[in-house]
Amino acid sequence: MSLIAEKPDAVSDADNSGTDLTTAKSAEGQHNQQCAKILKDTFGYSEFRPGQMEVIDKVLNGQDTLILLPTGGGKSLCYQVPALVLEGITIVVSPLISLMQDQVQQLTAQGVNAAYLNSSQDAEQSQKITEQLYNGELDLLYVAPERLLQSYFLNSLQRVNVSLIAVDEAHCVSHWGHDFRQDYRQLGRLKSHFDNVPFIALTATADHATQVDIQHQLQLDNPFVFKGGFDRPNIRYNLLAKYKGFEQVVTFVKQQEGAAGIVYCNSRAKVDDLTQRLQSAGIKCDAYHAGHDTATREFVQTQFLKDDLQVVVATVAFGMGINKSNVRFVVHHDVPRSVESYYQETGRAGRDGMPAEALLLFDERDAARIKQWISTGTAADRYDIEMHKFEAMESFAEAQTCRRQVLLNYFSDYREEQCGNCDICLDPPKVFEGTTQAQQILSCVYRLKQDTSVQYVIDVLRGKSIRKILDNKHNELSTYGIGKDQSDNYWHNIIQQLIHQGLLRIDMTMSGILRINESARSVLKAERIVQLAVPKLSVDTSKRNKAEPVNIDRQLFAKLKHLRKQIAEEENVPAFVIFSDATLADMTDKMPTDKTQFIGVTGVGQTKLERYGMAFISLIEDYLATR
């Protein structure tokens, strides 16, 4: 029977009222105990994260809810646990086939009766799952919005007991969201078909306007809204001024020592080019973008999920459906178009709570190019929204204070303390009086008649003997060679800072040439002092990430990963489906040598204990015996 705590009817008799209240509290206590048991036995966790049980209580009491939790923050458990408590089936609306497949694969590995229906299945597979649905054999069914909204499917659901409807990636419903989808917009129709069924909407990325719109579009009835904060403390945010971006990416990826990661580019051509460069550098990677056919994209994704590829280089077409918990880094070769996109894409790293790195390469030319795209290629009713979102992203990239504070402030998640785990906190900008350098650059741009690219200005400053400079007699300019003691990267960084300060600008109407702004006049006349930051030319990955566990036995951890990989290959599933990196790290700390100890490891439930426990226990025993 359902364990939903019923709200007691109002009665005049005080004793009866007290009895009803006691009964309600007893029922609530019962389902709290049942939820805790499901959490441990099925999912392998000994306690809920802050707010999860509160949300689950609201769901079990039939209230609509809107959940805002960061990626990896435990959103899924807020509907998966109720699905195992309630009678009937939970319908989960999900936007991508790959996301459904990942979720169902992990749930079935934990012993949960879950399935999905989507266009990747043939008629026989769909029929089998439909029969399971009608026979009450499923706890959760994942479907795409376009399938769910078809009349025949809605009518078929009237034959079963739908106990809960979960809308994942709910920001897709809002035109204010960064990933608006028309099919999601129609989900408000569901309320008329399931007026007595609670709805739970979940997202990791929604500013205030998007939150309000989600509630309106889904017709949520007086919903309980839970905002768990947007912080991902295990992700270290880094930014470098982009200069020879391909080389910067190769250097950074090599620093990761074989860890899995994603590199985002804003065009297919860049994806293909960077993939070739990484492969030439000996890095096992492949490309993913919409220009490849479905079979190729699925192959790349499967290889990545199974740890047979270290890196996927991709456009934004890759990622939302990736539930891979052991992605250790995300690189943005090009600046994203919104803070929401940046937050969501970097959030694909470190879903297991272990240390992760995010690197953004920022170039004012990229920013100017995106503004031009928005101006010329955006519908009138979307222009202000798109430009506002990109300007916020630009402000994040230009910030000289704690990056996490800037990021969280955008989502109204205000923090007074600096994070101590971003490049600004770990290596604060060192300011110097840079008037001379500013004058050298401005003078060079002026003498080149404000008609050249950033790189050409740098080539002249550094005194390079290239044909174009010699043919134009720019080697005879007074600024030729005055910056030869510094690198190209150094001067590129200084030019970026002068653009940030409004002394220079990129003119995209003239193929991205450098122009001098009126405000530069006072600098050239020595009437104004310019303060600059010492250029940061590389990412220091040697400093310990604050989220890194201190008790990891690296040798044992490597052996456990190898065993996990072997089992995953035998079962033809991704390694993280067996156990996450966080679970392996906890094994190295607790070193369990029997089943009683092994069930105490975080992420180990009854099903996984029975399936994999003895193999890992034996390895740990052998390791301890040889130490």
XYZ file of C-alpha atoms in Angstrom:
627
model
C 0.000 0.000 0.000
C 1.037 3.620 -0.464
C 2.825 5.175 2.463
C 1.753 8.743 1.700
C 0.938 10.548 4.945
C -2.619 11.796 4.620
C -3.467 15.262 5.896
C -5.889 14.764 8.848
C -9.454 16.021 8.486
C -10.419 18.869 10.806
C -12.677 17.617 13.629
C -14.064 19.266 16.721
C -13.051 16.523 19.141
C -9.575 17.341 20.433
C -8.779 13.714 21.262
C -9.681 12.558 17.750
C -7.613 15.394 16.255
C -4.639 14.349 18.342
C -5.096 10.733 17.266
C -5.172 11.717 13.589
C -2.037 13.827 14.005
C -0.265 10.948 15.722
C -1.312 8.622 12.896
C 0.002 11.075 10.307
C 3.311 11.410 12.135
C 3.508 7.639 12.437
C 2.954 7.253 8.687
C 5.594 9.903 8.010
C 8.011 8.097 10.295
C 7.277 4.855 8.474
C 8.048 6.228 5.045
C 11.154 8.011 6.378
C 12.419 4.641 7.601
C 11.499 3.002 4.312
C 13.271 5.733 2.337
C 16.409 5.365 4.459
C 16.374 1.601 3.880
C 15.962 2.059 0.113
C 18.764 4.626 0.108
C 21.193 2.164 1.686
C 20.038 -1.179 0.287
C 19.502 0.008 -3.288
C 21.756 3.020 -3.787
C 24.428 2.299 -1.192
C 24.340 5.582 0.750
C 24.024 5.736 4.522
C 22.357 9.149 4.716
C 20.538 11.668 2.572
C 22.180 14.906 1.525
C 20.757 18.116 2.999
C 17.275 18.796 1.639
C 16.732 15.468 -0.131
C 14.496 13.957 2.550
C 12.512 17.191 2.794
C 11.837 17.060 -0.951
C 10.953 13.358 -0.828
C 8.478 14.030 2.013
C 6.703 16.638 -0.128
C 6.561 14.267 -3.102
C 5.203 11.394 -1.002
C 2.558 13.740 0.371
C 1.404 14.516 -3.162
C 2.767 18.060 -3.504
C 4.210 19.423 -6.748
C 7.883 20.330 -6.388
C 10.607 22.249 -8.223
C 14.158 21.160 -7.410
C 17.282 23.187 -8.150
C 20.418 21.226 -7.363
C 23.831 21.245 -9.041
C 24.895 18.433 -11.345
C 25.986 15.576 -9.119
C 23.995 17.077 -6.242
C 21.535 14.200 -5.935
C 18.535 15.411 -7.964
C 17.690 11.968 -9.346
C 17.270 10.407 -5.904
C 14.507 12.937 -5.197
C 12.228 11.016 -7.582
C 13.926 7.603 -7.700
C 13.448 6.937 -3.978
C 9.730 7.919 -4.037
C 9.325 5.729 -7.132
C 10.356 2.727 -5.021
C 8.045 3.714 -2.146
C 4.879 4.568 -4.066
C 2.554 2.029 -5.632
C 2.369 2.346 -9.395
C 4.882 3.717 -11.861
C 6.925 6.906 -12.046
C 7.134 8.480 -15.507
C 10.371 10.395 -16.107
C 10.493 12.917 -18.950
C 14.026 13.149 -20.334
C 15.252 15.139 -23.364
C 17.926 12.802 -24.727
C 18.144 9.119 -25.608
C 21.659 8.811 -24.193
C 20.567 10.306 -20.868
C 17.735 7.773 -20.588
C 20.054 4.896 -21.448
C 22.622 5.942 -18.844
C 20.037 6.371 -16.092
C 18.326 3.049 -16.806
C 21.640 1.215 -17.064
C 22.695 2.454 -13.640
C 19.305 1.752 -12.060
C 19.166 -1.825 -13.354
C 22.715 -2.372 -12.048
C 21.319 -1.391 -8.642
C 18.456 -3.868 -8.932
C 15.706 -1.376 -9.855
C 13.003 -2.268 -12.404
C 13.502 0.588 -14.861
C 13.153 0.935 -18.630
C 12.941 3.543 -21.364
C 10.906 4.018 -24.522
C 12.437 5.992 -27.376
C 13.122 5.980 -31.103
C 16.315 3.906 -30.755
C 14.267 0.753 -30.111
C 12.659 -1.532 -32.660
C 8.999 -2.559 -32.520
C 9.723 -5.786 -30.636
C 11.679 -4.003 -27.885
C 9.004 -1.336 -27.529
C 6.268 -3.959 -27.318
C 8.113 -5.854 -24.580
C 8.505 -2.724 -22.449
C 4.890 -1.725 -23.062
C 3.785 -5.140 -21.774
C 5.949 -4.666 -18.674
C 4.276 -1.286 -18.206
C 0.759 -2.742 -18.416
C 1.665 -5.674 -16.155
C 2.925 -3.391 -13.391
C 6.478 -4.757 -13.634
C 8.226 -1.369 -13.811
C 9.045 1.158 -11.107
C 10.304 3.857 -13.491
C 9.777 4.492 -17.194
C 11.859 7.121 -19.020
C 10.301 8.743 -22.096
C 11.002 11.694 -24.378
C 8.458 14.540 -24.323
C 7.417 13.984 -27.942
C 6.554 10.319 -27.199
C 4.761 11.124 -23.958
C 2.585 13.807 -25.560
C 1.281 11.594 -28.357
C -2.438 10.983 -27.882
C -2.230 7.201 -28.125
C 0.488 7.086 -25.455
C -1.354 9.413 -23.080
C -4.457 7.267 -23.505
C -2.475 4.086 -22.843
C -1.177 5.534 -19.563
C -4.763 5.807 -18.345
C -4.669 1.999 -18.073
C -1.864 2.039 -15.487
C -1.368 3.541 -12.048
C 0.862 6.582 -12.606
C 2.032 7.666 -9.151
C 4.532 10.416 -10.032
C 5.685 12.416 -13.068
C 9.263 13.736 -13.046
C 10.424 16.332 -15.578
C 14.215 16.194 -15.788
C 16.242 19.077 -17.288
C 13.183 21.249 -16.635
C 14.924 24.444 -17.798
C 14.230 23.191 -21.345
C 10.588 24.208 -20.839
C 11.371 27.913 -20.511
C 12.156 30.399 -23.262
C 14.317 32.121 -20.623
C 16.387 28.962 -20.301
C 19.628 28.488 -22.235
C 18.437 25.215 -23.788
C 14.802 25.936 -24.689
C 12.990 23.076 -26.483
C 9.582 23.388 -28.095
C 8.531 19.822 -27.173
C 9.122 20.613 -23.505
C 6.931 23.699 -23.841
C 3.918 21.431 -24.407
C 4.364 19.469 -21.170
C 1.895 21.737 -19.381
C -0.830 19.710 -21.120
C -0.016 16.761 -18.853
C -1.781 18.327 -15.883
C -5.170 17.919 -17.535
C -4.517 14.187 -17.959
C -2.956 13.567 -14.525
C -4.546 16.176 -12.274
C -4.182 14.057 -9.114
C -0.598 12.976 -9.777
C 2.253 14.979 -8.188
C 4.816 16.528 -10.530
C 8.482 17.049 -9.726
C 10.553 19.333 -11.979
C 14.340 19.147 -11.719
C 17.142 21.326 -13.068
C 20.700 22.322 -12.280
C 20.632 25.581 -14.226
C 17.851 28.119 -13.836
C 18.034 31.797 -12.982
C 15.057 33.456 -11.268
C 13.145 34.202 -14.487
C 13.553 30.600 -15.646
C 12.383 29.231 -12.281
C 9.179 31.272 -12.440
C 8.562 30.256 -16.052
C 9.044 26.539 -15.301
C 6.316 26.687 -12.656
C 3.989 28.528 -15.029
C 4.600 26.370 -18.102
C 4.249 23.052 -16.248
C 1.191 24.390 -14.368
C 2.669 23.299 -11.052
C 0.112 23.648 -8.265
C 1.499 25.680 -5.343
C 4.830 23.865 -5.664
C 7.402 23.361 -2.956
C 10.580 24.948 -4.333
C 13.891 23.627 -3.069
C 17.075 25.493 -3.944
C 20.045 23.483 -2.806
C 22.671 25.942 -3.963
C 24.662 25.844 -7.175
C 28.143 25.307 -5.779
C 30.282 22.452 -7.100
C 33.143 22.775 -4.599
C 35.166 19.920 -6.110
C 35.557 21.710 -9.466
C 38.534 24.044 -9.714
C 37.818 26.886 -12.157
C 40.729 28.141 -14.277
C 40.924 30.740 -17.037
C 43.690 31.609 -19.459
C 43.815 34.277 -22.130
C 43.637 32.282 -25.343
C 46.769 32.397 -27.410
C 47.485 29.493 -29.740
C 44.519 27.739 -28.186
C 45.205 24.341 -29.727
C 48.652 24.239 -28.122
C 47.226 25.375 -24.776
C 44.674 22.553 -24.857
C 47.297 19.925 -25.705
C 49.507 21.108 -22.833
C 46.622 21.078 -20.348
C 45.341 17.637 -21.395
C 48.827 16.157 -21.031
C 48.932 17.526 -17.470
C 45.857 15.408 -16.628
C 47.894 12.173 -16.774
C 45.345 10.070 -18.639
C 42.224 11.223 -16.764
C 38.977 11.412 -18.741
C 37.834 14.785 -20.050
C 35.759 16.754 -22.547
C 37.008 19.610 -24.748
C 34.352 21.934 -26.185
C 34.757 23.951 -29.389
C 32.169 26.178 -31.056
C 32.492 24.750 -34.573
C 32.783 21.361 -36.229
C 35.922 22.433 -38.095
C 37.687 23.298 -34.826
C 36.565 19.993 -33.303
C 38.068 18.016 -36.187
C 41.278 20.073 -36.232
C 41.874 19.843 -32.480
C 41.089 16.110 -32.480
C 43.820 15.526 -35.065
C 46.311 17.605 -33.077
C 45.569 15.745 -29.842
C 45.842 12.396 -31.616
C 49.186 13.482 -33.113
C 50.329 14.311 -29.575
C 49.585 10.719 -28.529
C 46.304 11.415 -26.737
C 43.542 8.855 -27.197
C 40.612 10.972 -28.310
C 37.889 11.307 -30.915
C 35.508 13.919 -32.291
C 31.773 14.294 -31.677
C 29.504 16.724 -33.509
C 26.268 16.832 -35.487
C 28.148 16.491 -38.778
C 28.827 12.833 -37.983
C 26.176 10.192 -38.553
C 24.310 8.635 -35.637
C 26.341 5.415 -35.650
C 29.639 7.332 -35.428
C 28.407 9.549 -32.602
C 27.086 6.566 -30.650
C 30.385 4.709 -31.128
C 32.422 7.667 -29.813
C 30.101 8.083 -26.845
C 30.247 4.372 -25.981
C 34.048 4.325 -26.214
C 34.233 7.315 -23.891
C 31.769 5.873 -21.376
C 33.777 2.640 -21.255
C 37.065 4.508 -20.672
C 38.423 3.376 -24.051
C 38.853 7.048 -24.990
C 40.515 9.561 -22.705
C 39.075 12.674 -24.341
C 36.086 13.614 -26.468
C 36.457 16.831 -28.465
C 32.972 18.098 -29.170
C 30.533 20.836 -29.953
C 27.762 21.456 -27.435
C 25.876 18.612 -29.156
C 27.746 16.359 -26.711
C 27.207 16.243 -23.012
C 23.683 16.642 -21.680
C 23.097 12.921 -22.029
C 26.428 11.975 -20.480
C 26.044 10.607 -16.993
C 29.697 9.523 -16.774
C 30.699 10.180 -13.182
C 34.490 10.018 -13.575
C 35.043 12.897 -16.010
C 37.951 14.709 -14.387
C 38.208 17.846 -16.551
C 36.316 20.038 -19.008
C 38.033 22.517 -21.330
C 36.293 25.300 -23.239
C 38.463 26.139 -26.228
C 35.878 28.833 -27.034
C 33.808 30.951 -24.670
C 30.205 29.676 -24.217
C 27.248 31.905 -25.022
C 25.832 31.974 -21.483
C 26.776 31.407 -17.864
C 24.143 28.653 -17.737
C 25.834 26.799 -20.602
C 29.251 27.204 -18.991
C 27.952 26.004 -15.633
C 26.166 23.009 -17.117
C 29.085 21.987 -19.342
C 31.744 22.333 -16.633
C 29.351 20.441 -14.361
C 29.916 17.308 -16.423
C 33.225 16.987 -14.596
C 33.444 15.527 -11.119
C 29.899 14.201 -10.814
C 31.227 11.681 -8.280
C 32.382 14.475 -5.958
C 36.064 13.796 -6.595
C 38.439 16.619 -7.655
C 37.918 18.017 -11.160
C 39.314 20.833 -13.314
C 37.601 23.355 -15.592
C 39.631 25.471 -18.017
C 38.227 28.330 -20.094
C 40.321 29.901 -22.855
C 39.072 33.457 -23.373
C 39.774 35.758 -26.289
C 38.150 39.137 -26.955
C 37.963 38.265 -30.657
C 35.792 35.264 -29.804
C 33.601 37.515 -27.667
C 33.245 40.101 -30.434
C 32.417 37.348 -32.921
C 29.657 35.936 -30.706
C 28.136 39.385 -30.221
C 28.086 39.774 -33.978
C 26.359 36.385 -34.363
C 23.739 37.371 -31.790
C 23.152 40.711 -33.527
C 22.737 39.231 -36.994
C 21.327 35.768 -36.367
C 18.932 36.055 -33.437
C 15.170 36.518 -33.660
C 14.008 39.925 -32.456
C 12.139 38.510 -29.450
C 15.272 36.636 -28.318
C 17.910 39.316 -28.961
C 17.820 41.045 -25.557
C 17.810 37.709 -23.711
C 20.731 36.278 -25.694
C 22.818 39.449 -25.439
C 22.179 39.766 -21.693
C 23.239 36.174 -21.132
C 26.429 36.533 -23.147
C 27.412 39.805 -21.494
C 27.103 38.038 -18.128
C 29.395 35.291 -19.439
C 31.850 37.918 -20.649
C 31.830 39.558 -17.212
C 32.635 36.214 -15.599
C 35.615 35.750 -17.915
C 36.945 39.243 -17.218
C 36.519 39.077 -13.429
C 39.566 39.544 -11.229
C 37.873 38.240 -8.061
C 37.011 34.703 -6.916
C 35.495 32.976 -9.943
C 33.176 30.821 -7.866
C 31.687 33.897 -6.198
C 31.032 35.507 -9.590
C 29.509 32.286 -10.936
C 27.263 31.664 -7.938
C 26.197 35.305 -7.695
C 24.750 35.003 -11.195
C 22.359 32.364 -9.850
C 21.601 34.483 -6.748
C 23.541 32.011 -4.597
C 25.528 34.650 -2.743
C 28.694 33.718 -0.846
C 30.737 36.011 1.380
C 33.820 33.813 1.542
C 36.185 33.278 -1.367
C 36.346 29.640 -2.448
C 40.059 28.896 -2.251
C 39.689 26.549 -5.231
C 39.907 28.675 -8.370
C 42.859 30.207 -10.186
C 42.179 33.663 -8.730
C 42.133 32.386 -5.138
C 45.095 30.039 -5.555
C 47.234 32.514 -7.493
C 45.804 36.043 -7.099
C 46.601 38.498 -9.904
C 49.781 40.447 -9.220
C 49.247 44.057 -10.259
C 52.015 46.239 -11.692
C 52.241 49.737 -13.127
C 51.974 48.968 -16.846
C 51.717 52.420 -18.409
C 54.877 51.901 -20.485
C 53.637 48.595 -21.922
C 50.233 50.155 -22.660
C 51.881 53.090 -24.459
C 54.064 50.730 -26.504
C 51.023 48.773 -27.708
C 48.812 51.811 -28.343
C 51.608 53.582 -30.197
C 52.234 50.506 -32.336
C 48.532 50.173 -33.229
C 48.435 53.883 -34.118
C 51.542 53.672 -36.328
C 50.037 50.667 -38.099
C 47.085 52.965 -38.924
C 44.669 50.864 -36.805
C 44.422 48.449 -39.695
C 45.969 45.173 -38.511
C 45.194 42.125 -36.406
C 46.302 41.480 -32.838
C 48.930 39.003 -34.000
C 50.428 41.441 -36.498
C 50.807 44.078 -33.772
C 52.604 41.483 -31.633
C 54.856 40.505 -34.546
C 55.911 44.147 -34.977
C 56.436 44.673 -31.239
C 58.651 41.595 -31.091
C 60.639 42.601 -34.160
C 59.890 39.557 -36.298
C 61.443 39.418 -39.772
C 58.416 38.167 -41.659
C 57.748 39.078 -45.287
C 54.606 41.152 -44.705
C 56.389 43.357 -42.162
C 59.396 43.835 -44.420
C 57.293 44.451 -47.551
C 55.275 47.126 -45.728
C 58.485 48.587 -44.221
C 56.980 48.235 -40.767
C 60.428 47.203 -39.581
C 61.281 50.904 -39.871
C 58.658 51.933 -37.294
C 59.897 53.186 -33.923
C 57.838 50.479 -32.195
C 59.446 47.662 -34.186
C 61.189 45.273 -31.785
C 60.567 47.259 -28.584
C 58.849 44.227 -27.041
C 61.287 41.537 -28.134
C 62.180 40.587 -24.551
C 58.684 39.178 -23.905
C 56.835 36.268 -25.533
C 53.947 36.409 -27.985
C 51.689 35.038 -25.240
C 52.737 37.824 -22.859
C 51.859 40.599 -25.303
C 48.609 38.918 -26.281
C 47.589 38.872 -22.614
C 48.465 42.562 -22.158
C 46.443 43.501 -25.261
C 43.461 41.566 -23.852
C 43.710 43.585 -20.645
C 43.767 46.869 -22.571
C 40.612 45.749 -24.372
C 39.001 44.930 -20.996
C 39.908 48.434 -19.794
C 38.322 50.032 -22.852
C 41.544 51.402 -24.358
C 41.367 49.138 -27.413
C 38.550 47.341 -29.195
C 38.136 44.571 -31.745
C 36.360 45.771 -34.898
C 34.504 42.708 -36.208
C 33.066 44.696 -39.113
C 36.643 44.889 -40.436
C 37.701 41.256 -39.922
C 38.699 41.698 -36.284
C 41.315 44.461 -36.577
C 42.494 46.433 -33.531
C 41.153 49.955 -33.047
C 42.114 52.604 -30.487
C 39.338 54.060 -28.324
C 39.152 57.742 -27.403
C 39.977 56.884 -23.773
C 43.492 55.853 -24.883
C 44.429 59.456 -25.674
C 45.200 60.252 -22.017
C 47.464 57.192 -21.771
C 49.438 58.136 -24.881
C 49.853 61.657 -23.461
C 51.085 60.205 -20.138
C 48.132 61.805 -18.329
C 46.869 58.494 -16.969
C 48.532 55.588 -15.176
C 47.557 52.083 -16.310
C 47.486 49.232 -13.797
C 47.879 45.751 -15.299
C 48.004 42.192 -13.995
C 51.122 40.101 -14.516
C 50.106 37.752 -17.362
C 49.248 34.197 -16.334
C 50.529 31.995 -19.134
C 49.756 28.470 -17.862
C 47.566 26.566 -15.402
C 49.245 25.349 -12.228
C 47.766 21.897 -11.593
C 50.316 21.000 -8.924
C 48.378 22.598 -6.078
C 46.102 20.192 -4.241
C 42.379 20.456 -4.993
C 40.451 21.159 -1.778
C 38.064 18.293 -2.586
C 40.826 15.691 -2.885
C 40.561 12.951 -0.227
C 43.649 12.776 1.958
C 43.533 9.019 2.635
C 43.729 7.602 -0.890
C 46.180 4.737 -1.301
C 47.201 5.428 -4.913
C 48.573 1.953 -5.545
C 45.444 0.207 -4.272
C 43.230 2.717 -6.086
C 44.924 1.824 -9.389
C 44.406 -1.907 -8.746
C 40.724 -1.353 -7.906
C 40.253 0.662 -11.118
C 41.841 -2.153 -13.115
C 39.498 -4.731 -11.566
C 36.511 -2.454 -12.176
C 37.521 -2.115 -15.824
C 37.774 -5.908 -16.209
C 34.309 -6.483 -14.735
C 32.828 -3.660 -16.830
C 34.218 -5.197 -20.024
C 32.796 -8.604 -19.095
C 29.357 -7.074 -18.492
C 29.638 -4.650 -21.433
C 28.822 -1.592 -19.319
C 30.747 1.598 -18.479
C 33.161 1.203 -15.568
C 31.423 3.843 -13.427
C 28.224 1.752 -13.532
C 30.069 -0.895 -11.494
C 31.414 1.578 -8.915
C 32.234 5.291 -9.033
C 35.707 6.682 -8.398
C 34.377 8.008 -5.084
C 33.380 4.471 -4.054
C 36.824 3.128 -4.977
C 38.439 5.958 -2.994
C 36.324 5.009 0.035
C 37.466 1.389 -0.373
C 41.104 2.490 -0.162
C 40.270 4.342 3.044
C 38.198 1.608 4.751
C 39.902 -1.425 3.172
C 36.978 -3.810 3.845
C 37.876 -7.497 4.146
C 34.409 -9.004 4.616
C 30.855 -8.362 3.425
C 29.811 -6.608 6.616
C 32.588 -4.065 6.175
C 32.070 -3.833 2.409
C 28.402 -2.813 2.725
C 29.645 0.164 4.753
C 31.473 1.595 1.740
C 29.657 4.565 0.220
C 27.863 3.615 -3.004
C 27.592 -0.101 -2.153
C 24.037 -1.442 -1.921
C 22.776 -5.004 -1.511
C 22.668 -5.779 -5.238
C 26.223 -4.588 -5.857
C 27.436 -6.302 -2.696
C 26.177 -9.642 -4.002
C 27.393 -9.068 -7.566
C 30.839 -7.613 -7.000
C 31.670 -7.692 -3.301
C 33.854 -10.801 -3.125
C 35.975 -9.828 -6.141
C 36.933 -6.501 -4.581
C 37.297 -7.960 -1.078
C 39.696 -10.608 -2.420
C 41.792 -7.972 -4.174
C 42.003 -5.871 -0.995
C 42.958 -8.931 1.086
C 45.713 -9.848 -1.389
C 46.974 -6.270 -1.366
C 47.093 -6.129 2.430
C 48.895 -9.479 2.550
C 51.700 -8.237 0.294
C 52.217 -4.833 1.909
